[in-house]
PDB file of C-alpha atoms in Angstrom:
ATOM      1  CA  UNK A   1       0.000   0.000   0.000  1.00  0.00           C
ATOM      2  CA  UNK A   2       1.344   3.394  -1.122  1.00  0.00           C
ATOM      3  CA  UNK A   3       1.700   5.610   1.936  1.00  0.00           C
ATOM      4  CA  UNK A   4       1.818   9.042   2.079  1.00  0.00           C
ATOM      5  CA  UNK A   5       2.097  10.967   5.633  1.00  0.00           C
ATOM      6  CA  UNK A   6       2.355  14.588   6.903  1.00  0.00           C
ATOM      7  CA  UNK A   7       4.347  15.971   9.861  1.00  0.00           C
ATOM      8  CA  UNK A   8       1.226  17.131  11.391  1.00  0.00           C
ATOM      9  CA  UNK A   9      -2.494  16.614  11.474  1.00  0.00           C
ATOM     10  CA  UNK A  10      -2.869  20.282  13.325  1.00  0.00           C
ATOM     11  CA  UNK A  11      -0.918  23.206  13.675  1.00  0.00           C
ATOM     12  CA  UNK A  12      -1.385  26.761  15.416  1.00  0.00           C
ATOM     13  CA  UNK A  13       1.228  29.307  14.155  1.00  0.00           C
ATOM     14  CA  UNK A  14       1.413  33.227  14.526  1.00  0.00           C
ATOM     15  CA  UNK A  15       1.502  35.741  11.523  1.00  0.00           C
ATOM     16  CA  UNK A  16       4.934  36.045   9.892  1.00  0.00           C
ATOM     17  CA  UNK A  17       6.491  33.195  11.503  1.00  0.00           C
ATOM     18  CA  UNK A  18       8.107  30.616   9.103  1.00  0.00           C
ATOM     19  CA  UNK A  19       5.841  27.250   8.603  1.00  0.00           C
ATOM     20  CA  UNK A  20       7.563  24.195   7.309  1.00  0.00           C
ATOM     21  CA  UNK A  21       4.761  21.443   6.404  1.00  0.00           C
ATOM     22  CA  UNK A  22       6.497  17.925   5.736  1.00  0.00           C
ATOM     23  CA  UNK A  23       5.188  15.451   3.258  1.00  0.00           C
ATOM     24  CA  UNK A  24       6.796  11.819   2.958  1.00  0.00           C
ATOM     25  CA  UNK A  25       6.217   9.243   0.710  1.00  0.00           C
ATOM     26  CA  UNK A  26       7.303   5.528   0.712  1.00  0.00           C
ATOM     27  CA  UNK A  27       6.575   4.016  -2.820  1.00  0.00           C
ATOM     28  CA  UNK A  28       9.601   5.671  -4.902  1.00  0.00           C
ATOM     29  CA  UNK A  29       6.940   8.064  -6.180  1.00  0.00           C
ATOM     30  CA  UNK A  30       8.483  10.664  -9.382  1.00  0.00           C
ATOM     31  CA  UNK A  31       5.466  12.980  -8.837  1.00  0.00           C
ATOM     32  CA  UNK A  32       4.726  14.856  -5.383  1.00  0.00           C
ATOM     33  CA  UNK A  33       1.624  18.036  -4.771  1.00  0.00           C
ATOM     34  CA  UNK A  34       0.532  20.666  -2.557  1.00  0.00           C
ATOM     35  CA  UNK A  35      -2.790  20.982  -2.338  1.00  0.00           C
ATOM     36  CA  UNK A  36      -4.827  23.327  -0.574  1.00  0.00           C
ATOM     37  CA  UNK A  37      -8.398  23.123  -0.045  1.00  0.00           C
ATOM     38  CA  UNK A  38     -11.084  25.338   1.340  1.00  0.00           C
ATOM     39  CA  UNK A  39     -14.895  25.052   1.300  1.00  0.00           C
ATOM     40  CA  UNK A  40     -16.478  26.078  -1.951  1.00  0.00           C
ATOM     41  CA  UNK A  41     -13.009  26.077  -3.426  1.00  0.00           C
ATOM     42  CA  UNK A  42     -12.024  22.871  -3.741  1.00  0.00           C
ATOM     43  CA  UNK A  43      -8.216  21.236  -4.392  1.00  0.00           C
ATOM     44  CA  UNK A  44      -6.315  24.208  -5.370  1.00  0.00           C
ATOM     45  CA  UNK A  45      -2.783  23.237  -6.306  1.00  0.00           C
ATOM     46  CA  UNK A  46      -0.034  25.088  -5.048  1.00  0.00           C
ATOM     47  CA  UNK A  47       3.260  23.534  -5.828  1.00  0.00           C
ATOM     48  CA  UNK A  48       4.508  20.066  -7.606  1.00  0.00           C
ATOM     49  CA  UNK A  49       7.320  18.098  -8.382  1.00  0.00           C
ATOM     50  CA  UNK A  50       7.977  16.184 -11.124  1.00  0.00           C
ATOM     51  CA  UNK A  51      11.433  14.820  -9.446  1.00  0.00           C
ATOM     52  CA  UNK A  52      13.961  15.327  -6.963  1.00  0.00           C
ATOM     53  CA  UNK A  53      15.074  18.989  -6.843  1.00  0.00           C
ATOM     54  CA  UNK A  54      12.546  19.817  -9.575  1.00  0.00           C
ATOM     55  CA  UNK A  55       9.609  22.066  -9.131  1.00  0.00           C
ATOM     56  CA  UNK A  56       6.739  23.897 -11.016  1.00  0.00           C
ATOM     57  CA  UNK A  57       4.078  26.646  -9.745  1.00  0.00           C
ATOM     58  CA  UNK A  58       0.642  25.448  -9.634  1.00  0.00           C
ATOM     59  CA  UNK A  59      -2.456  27.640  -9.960  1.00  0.00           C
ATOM     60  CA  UNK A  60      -1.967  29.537  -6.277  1.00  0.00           C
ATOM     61  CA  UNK A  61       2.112  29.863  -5.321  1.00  0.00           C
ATOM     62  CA  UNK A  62       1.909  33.066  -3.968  1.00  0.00           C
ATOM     63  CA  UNK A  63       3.272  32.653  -0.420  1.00  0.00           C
ATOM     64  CA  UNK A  64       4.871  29.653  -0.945  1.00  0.00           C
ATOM     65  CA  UNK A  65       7.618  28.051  -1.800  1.00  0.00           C
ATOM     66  CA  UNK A  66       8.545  24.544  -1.812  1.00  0.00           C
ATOM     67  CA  UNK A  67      11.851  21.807  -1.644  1.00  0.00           C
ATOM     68  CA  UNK A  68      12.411  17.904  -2.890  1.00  0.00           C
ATOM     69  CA  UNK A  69      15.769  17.236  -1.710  1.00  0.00           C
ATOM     70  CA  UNK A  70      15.170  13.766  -1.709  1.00  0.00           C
ATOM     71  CA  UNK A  71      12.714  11.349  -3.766  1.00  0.00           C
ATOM     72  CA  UNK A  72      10.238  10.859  -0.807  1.00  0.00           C
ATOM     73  CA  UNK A  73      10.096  14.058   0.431  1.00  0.00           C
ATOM     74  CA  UNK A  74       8.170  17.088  -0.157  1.00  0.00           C
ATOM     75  CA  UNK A  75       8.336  20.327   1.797  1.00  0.00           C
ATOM     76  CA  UNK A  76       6.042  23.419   1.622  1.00  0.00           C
ATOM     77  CA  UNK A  77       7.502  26.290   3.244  1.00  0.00           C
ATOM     78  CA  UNK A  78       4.918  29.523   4.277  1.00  0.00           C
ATOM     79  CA  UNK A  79       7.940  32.019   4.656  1.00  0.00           C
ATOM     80  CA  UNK A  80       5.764  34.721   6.652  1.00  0.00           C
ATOM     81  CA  UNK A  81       2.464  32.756   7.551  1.00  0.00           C
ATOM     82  CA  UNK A  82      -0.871  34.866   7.150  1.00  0.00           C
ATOM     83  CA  UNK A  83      -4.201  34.777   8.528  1.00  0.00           C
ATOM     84  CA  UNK A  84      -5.547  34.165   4.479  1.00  0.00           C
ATOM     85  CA  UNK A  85      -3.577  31.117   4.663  1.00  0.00           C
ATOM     86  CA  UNK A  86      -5.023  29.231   7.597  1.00  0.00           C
ATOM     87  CA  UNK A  87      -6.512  26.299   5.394  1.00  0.00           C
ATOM     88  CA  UNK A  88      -6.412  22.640   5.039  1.00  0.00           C
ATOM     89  CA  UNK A  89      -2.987  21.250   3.344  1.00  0.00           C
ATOM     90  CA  UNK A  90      -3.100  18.401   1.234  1.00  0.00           C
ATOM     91  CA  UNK A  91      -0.077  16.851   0.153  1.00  0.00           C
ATOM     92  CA  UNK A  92      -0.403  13.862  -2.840  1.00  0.00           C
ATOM     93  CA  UNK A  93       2.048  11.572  -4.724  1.00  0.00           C
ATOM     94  CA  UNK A  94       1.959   9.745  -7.761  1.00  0.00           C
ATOM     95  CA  UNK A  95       4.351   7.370 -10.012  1.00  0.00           C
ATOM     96  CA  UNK A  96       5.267   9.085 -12.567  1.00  0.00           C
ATOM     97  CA  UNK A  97       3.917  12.258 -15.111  1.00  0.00           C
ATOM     98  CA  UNK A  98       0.962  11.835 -16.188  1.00  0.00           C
ATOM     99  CA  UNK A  99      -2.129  12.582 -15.274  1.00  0.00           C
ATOM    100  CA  UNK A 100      -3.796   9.203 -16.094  1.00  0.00           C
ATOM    101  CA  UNK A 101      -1.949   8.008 -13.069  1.00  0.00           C
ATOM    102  CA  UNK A 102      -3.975   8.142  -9.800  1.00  0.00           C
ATOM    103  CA  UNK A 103      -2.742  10.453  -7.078  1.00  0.00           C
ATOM    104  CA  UNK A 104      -2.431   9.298  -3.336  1.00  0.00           C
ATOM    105  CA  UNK A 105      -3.075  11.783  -1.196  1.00  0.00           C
ATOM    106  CA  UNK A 106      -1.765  12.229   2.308  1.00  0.00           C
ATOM    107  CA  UNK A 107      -3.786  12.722   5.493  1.00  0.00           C
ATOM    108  CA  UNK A 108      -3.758  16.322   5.898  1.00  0.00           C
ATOM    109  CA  UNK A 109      -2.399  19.119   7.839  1.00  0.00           C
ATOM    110  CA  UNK A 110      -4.915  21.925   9.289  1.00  0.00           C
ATOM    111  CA  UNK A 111      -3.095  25.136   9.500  1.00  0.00           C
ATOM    112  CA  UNK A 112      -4.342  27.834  11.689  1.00  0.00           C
ATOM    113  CA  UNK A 113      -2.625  30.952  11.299  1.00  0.00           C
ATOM    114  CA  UNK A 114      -3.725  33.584  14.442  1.00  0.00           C
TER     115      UNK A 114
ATOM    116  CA  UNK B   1      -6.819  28.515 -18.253  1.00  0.00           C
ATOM    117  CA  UNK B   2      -8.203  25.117 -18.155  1.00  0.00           C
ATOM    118  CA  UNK B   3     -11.452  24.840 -15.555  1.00  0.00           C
ATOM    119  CA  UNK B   4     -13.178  22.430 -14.000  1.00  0.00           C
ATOM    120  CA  UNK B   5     -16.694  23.210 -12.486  1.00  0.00           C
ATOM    121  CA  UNK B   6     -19.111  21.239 -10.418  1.00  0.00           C
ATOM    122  CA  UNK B   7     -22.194  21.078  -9.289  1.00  0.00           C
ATOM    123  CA  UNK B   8     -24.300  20.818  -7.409  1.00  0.00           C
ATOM    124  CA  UNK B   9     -21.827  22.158  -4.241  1.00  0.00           C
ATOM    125  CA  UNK B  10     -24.147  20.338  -1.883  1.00  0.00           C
ATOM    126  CA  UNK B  11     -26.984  17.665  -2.069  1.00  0.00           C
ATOM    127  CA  UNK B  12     -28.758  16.439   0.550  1.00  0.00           C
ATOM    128  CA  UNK B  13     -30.707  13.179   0.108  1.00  0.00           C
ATOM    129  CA  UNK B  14     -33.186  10.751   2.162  1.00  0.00           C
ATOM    130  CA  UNK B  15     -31.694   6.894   2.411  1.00  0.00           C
ATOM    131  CA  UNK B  16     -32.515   4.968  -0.829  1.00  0.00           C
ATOM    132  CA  UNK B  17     -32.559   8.483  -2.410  1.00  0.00           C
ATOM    133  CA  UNK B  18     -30.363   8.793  -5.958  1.00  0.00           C
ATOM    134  CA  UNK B  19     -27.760  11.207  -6.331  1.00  0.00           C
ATOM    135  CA  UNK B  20     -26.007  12.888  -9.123  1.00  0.00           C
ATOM    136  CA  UNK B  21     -22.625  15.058  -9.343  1.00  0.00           C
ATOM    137  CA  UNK B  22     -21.633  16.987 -12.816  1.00  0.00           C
ATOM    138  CA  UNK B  23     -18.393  17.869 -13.976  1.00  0.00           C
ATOM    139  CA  UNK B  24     -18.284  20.354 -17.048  1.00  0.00           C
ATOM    140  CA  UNK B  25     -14.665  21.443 -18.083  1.00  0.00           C
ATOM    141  CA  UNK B  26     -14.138  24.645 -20.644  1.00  0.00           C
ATOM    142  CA  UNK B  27     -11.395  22.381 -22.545  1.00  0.00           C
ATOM    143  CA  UNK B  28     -11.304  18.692 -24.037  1.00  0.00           C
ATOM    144  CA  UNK B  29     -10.170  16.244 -21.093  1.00  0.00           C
ATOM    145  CA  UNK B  30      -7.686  13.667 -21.813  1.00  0.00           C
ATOM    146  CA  UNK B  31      -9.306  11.793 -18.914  1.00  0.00           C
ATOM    147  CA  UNK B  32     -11.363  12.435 -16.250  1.00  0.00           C
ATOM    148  CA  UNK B  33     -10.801  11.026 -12.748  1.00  0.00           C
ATOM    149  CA  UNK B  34     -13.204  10.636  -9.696  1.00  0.00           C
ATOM    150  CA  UNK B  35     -12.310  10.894  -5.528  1.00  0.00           C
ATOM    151  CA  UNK B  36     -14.203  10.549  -2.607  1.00  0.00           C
ATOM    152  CA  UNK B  37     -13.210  11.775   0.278  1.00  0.00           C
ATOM    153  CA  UNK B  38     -14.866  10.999   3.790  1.00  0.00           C
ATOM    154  CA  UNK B  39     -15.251  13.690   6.518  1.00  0.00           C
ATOM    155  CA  UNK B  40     -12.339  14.023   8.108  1.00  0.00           C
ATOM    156  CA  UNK B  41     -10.691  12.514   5.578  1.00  0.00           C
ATOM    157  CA  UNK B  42      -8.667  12.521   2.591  1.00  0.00           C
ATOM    158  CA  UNK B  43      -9.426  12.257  -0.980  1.00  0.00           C
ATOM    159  CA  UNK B  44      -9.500   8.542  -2.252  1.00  0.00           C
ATOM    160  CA  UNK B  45      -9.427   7.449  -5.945  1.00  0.00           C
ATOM    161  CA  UNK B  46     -12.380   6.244  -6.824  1.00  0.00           C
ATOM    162  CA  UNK B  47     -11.916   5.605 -10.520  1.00  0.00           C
ATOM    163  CA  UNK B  48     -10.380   7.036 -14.247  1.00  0.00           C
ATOM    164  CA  UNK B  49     -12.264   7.618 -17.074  1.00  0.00           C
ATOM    165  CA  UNK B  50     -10.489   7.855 -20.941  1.00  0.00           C
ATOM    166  CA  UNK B  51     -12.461   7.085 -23.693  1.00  0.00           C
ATOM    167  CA  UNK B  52     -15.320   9.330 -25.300  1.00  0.00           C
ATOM    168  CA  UNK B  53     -18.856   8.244 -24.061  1.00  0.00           C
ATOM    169  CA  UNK B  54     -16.763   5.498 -21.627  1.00  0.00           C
ATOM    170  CA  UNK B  55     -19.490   4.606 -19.000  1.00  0.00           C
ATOM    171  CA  UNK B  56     -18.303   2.453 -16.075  1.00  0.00           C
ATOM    172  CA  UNK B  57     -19.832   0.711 -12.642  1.00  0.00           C
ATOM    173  CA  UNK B  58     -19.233   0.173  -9.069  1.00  0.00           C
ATOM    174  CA  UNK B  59     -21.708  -1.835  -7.286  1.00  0.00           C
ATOM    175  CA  UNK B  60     -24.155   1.068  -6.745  1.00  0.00           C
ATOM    176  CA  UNK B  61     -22.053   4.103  -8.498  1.00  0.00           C
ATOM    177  CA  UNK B  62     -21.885   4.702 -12.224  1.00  0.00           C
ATOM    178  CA  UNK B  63     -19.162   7.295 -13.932  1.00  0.00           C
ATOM    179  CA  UNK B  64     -20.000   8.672 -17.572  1.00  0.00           C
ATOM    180  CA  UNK B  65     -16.987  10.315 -19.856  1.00  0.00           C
ATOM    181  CA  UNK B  66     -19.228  12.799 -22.076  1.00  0.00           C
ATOM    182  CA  UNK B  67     -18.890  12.142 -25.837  1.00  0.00           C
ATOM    183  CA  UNK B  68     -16.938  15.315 -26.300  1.00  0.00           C
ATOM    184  CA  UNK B  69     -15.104  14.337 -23.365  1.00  0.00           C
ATOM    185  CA  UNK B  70     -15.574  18.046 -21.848  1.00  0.00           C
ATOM    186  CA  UNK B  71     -17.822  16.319 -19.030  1.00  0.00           C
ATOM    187  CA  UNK B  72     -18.655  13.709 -17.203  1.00  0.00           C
ATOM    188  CA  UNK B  73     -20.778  12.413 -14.196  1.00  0.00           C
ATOM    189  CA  UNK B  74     -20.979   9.907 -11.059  1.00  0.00           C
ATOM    190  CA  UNK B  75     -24.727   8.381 -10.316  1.00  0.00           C
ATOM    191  CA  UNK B  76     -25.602   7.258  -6.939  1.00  0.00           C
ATOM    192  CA  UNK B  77     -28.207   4.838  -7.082  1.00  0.00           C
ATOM    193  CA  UNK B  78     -30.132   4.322  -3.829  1.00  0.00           C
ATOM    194  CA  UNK B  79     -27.513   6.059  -1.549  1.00  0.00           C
ATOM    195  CA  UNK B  80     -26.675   4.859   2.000  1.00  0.00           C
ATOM    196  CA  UNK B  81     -25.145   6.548   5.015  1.00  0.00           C
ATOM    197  CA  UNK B  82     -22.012   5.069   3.856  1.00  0.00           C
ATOM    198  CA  UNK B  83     -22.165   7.324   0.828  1.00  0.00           C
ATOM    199  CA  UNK B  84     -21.365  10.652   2.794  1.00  0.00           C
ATOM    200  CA  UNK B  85     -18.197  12.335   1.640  1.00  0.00           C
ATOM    201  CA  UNK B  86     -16.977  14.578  -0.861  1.00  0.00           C
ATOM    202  CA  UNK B  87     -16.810  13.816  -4.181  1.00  0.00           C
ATOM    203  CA  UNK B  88     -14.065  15.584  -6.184  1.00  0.00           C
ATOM    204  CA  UNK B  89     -13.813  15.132 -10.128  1.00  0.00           C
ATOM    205  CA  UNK B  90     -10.102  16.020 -11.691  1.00  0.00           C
ATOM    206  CA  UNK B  91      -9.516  16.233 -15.356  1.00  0.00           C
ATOM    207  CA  UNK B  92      -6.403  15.759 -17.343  1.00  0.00           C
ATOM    208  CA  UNK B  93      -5.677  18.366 -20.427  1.00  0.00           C
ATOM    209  CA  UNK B  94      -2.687  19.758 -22.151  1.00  0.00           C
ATOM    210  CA  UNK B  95      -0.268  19.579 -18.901  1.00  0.00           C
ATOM    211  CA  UNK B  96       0.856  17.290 -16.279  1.00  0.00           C
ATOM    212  CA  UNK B  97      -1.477  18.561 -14.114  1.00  0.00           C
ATOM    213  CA  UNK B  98      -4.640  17.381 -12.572  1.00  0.00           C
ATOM    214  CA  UNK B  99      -7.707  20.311 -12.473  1.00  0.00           C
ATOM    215  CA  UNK B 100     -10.177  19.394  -9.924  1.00  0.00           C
ATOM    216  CA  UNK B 101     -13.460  20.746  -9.351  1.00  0.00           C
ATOM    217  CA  UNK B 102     -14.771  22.218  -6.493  1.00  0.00           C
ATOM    218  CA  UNK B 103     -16.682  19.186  -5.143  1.00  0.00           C
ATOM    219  CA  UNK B 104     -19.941  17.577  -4.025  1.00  0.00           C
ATOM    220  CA  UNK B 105     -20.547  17.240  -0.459  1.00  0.00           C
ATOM    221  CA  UNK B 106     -22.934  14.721  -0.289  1.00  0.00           C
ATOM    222  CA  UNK B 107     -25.527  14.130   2.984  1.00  0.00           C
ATOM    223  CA  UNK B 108     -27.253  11.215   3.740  1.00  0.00           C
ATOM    224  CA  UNK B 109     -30.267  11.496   6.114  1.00  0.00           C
ATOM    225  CA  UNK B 110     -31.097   7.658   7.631  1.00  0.00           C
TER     226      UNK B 110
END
């Protein structure tokens, strides 16, 4: 079973401090995402990675910037957290670059950002 | 840019009740792919759809691929309180990328 697993189911942080979300996957995954997702909005993406140390803006990067340092692991970085980023944070893998591959998504990290 | 829509945002249904969620994208879809995710949950793949006018079942829940592959839809048929979730459609175009819509959240009153 592919797993996918975030640092932190919850997390409380103050305006401009630095938020480092963690994403790990253990199936050799090529593809990783950050999602975020907010009633009425949906899945926005914010970030992906089509490989290790490669990375491409998704539709909402503003904010946020990301690292893949190694295969299996995906980092999302708020440099100076903001109350309009207190959301739900979905990270997802998937094998390889396409989209007619399924994406596994991890269990989520609720950011509140006071 | 490529977009997905969805509706309806919300449904509410009795037991037994059917239930319908539409996908419409502005661009032609390589392939169209369906999640559910359960509250307090995360998305789960439910299924992929690729061919024009592709029509596929599970047990109680059948996925349509429009002809001009700019659509598609998931059917409920008599829903159950296992149902409840959020169903998420995300279609494949010119990139990489998958666009998802906004999602169904889907209530099942016993």
């Amino acid at each position: 079973d592919v797993k996918v697993t975030q640092s932190s189911r919850y997390l409380v942080k103050r305006t401009g401090e630095k938020v480092f979300l963690e994403c790990v996957q253990d199936m050799d995954h090529e593809n990783m995402f950050w999602y975020r997702q907010d009633p009425g909005l949906g899945l926005r993406l914010i970030y992906f990675s089509y490989d290790v140390k490669m990375k491409e803006k998704g539709d909402i990067p503003e904010g946020y910037s990301v690292s893949r340092e190694k295969k299996e692991r995906f980092s999302l970085i708020l440099e100076s957290a903001s109350t309009n980023q207190t959301s739900m944070y979905l990270c997802a893998s998937r094998i390889r670059a396409s989209p007619s591959y399924e994406q596994y998504f991890g269990p989520g990290t609720r950011l509140t950002v006071t | 840019g490529q977009q997905v829509m969805q509706i309806p945002q919300y449904q509410h249904v009795q037991e037994g009740e059917d239930f319908t969620t539409y996908c419409n994208s502005s661009t032609t879809l390589s392939n169209i792919q369906w999640y559910k995710q359960r509250p307090g949950g995360h998305p789960v793949f439910l299924i992929q759809l690729v061919k024009s006018g592709e029509v596929k079942k599970q047990k109680r829940l059948t996925f349509q691929f429009g002809e001009a592959k700019k659509n598609s839809s998931l059917h409920i048929t008599a829903t159950q309180t296992t149902d409840v979730g959020t169903y998420f459609c995300g279609g494949g175009g010119a990139t990489n990328k998958l666009i998802f819509g906004t999602g169904t959240l889907l209530a099942v009153q016993p």
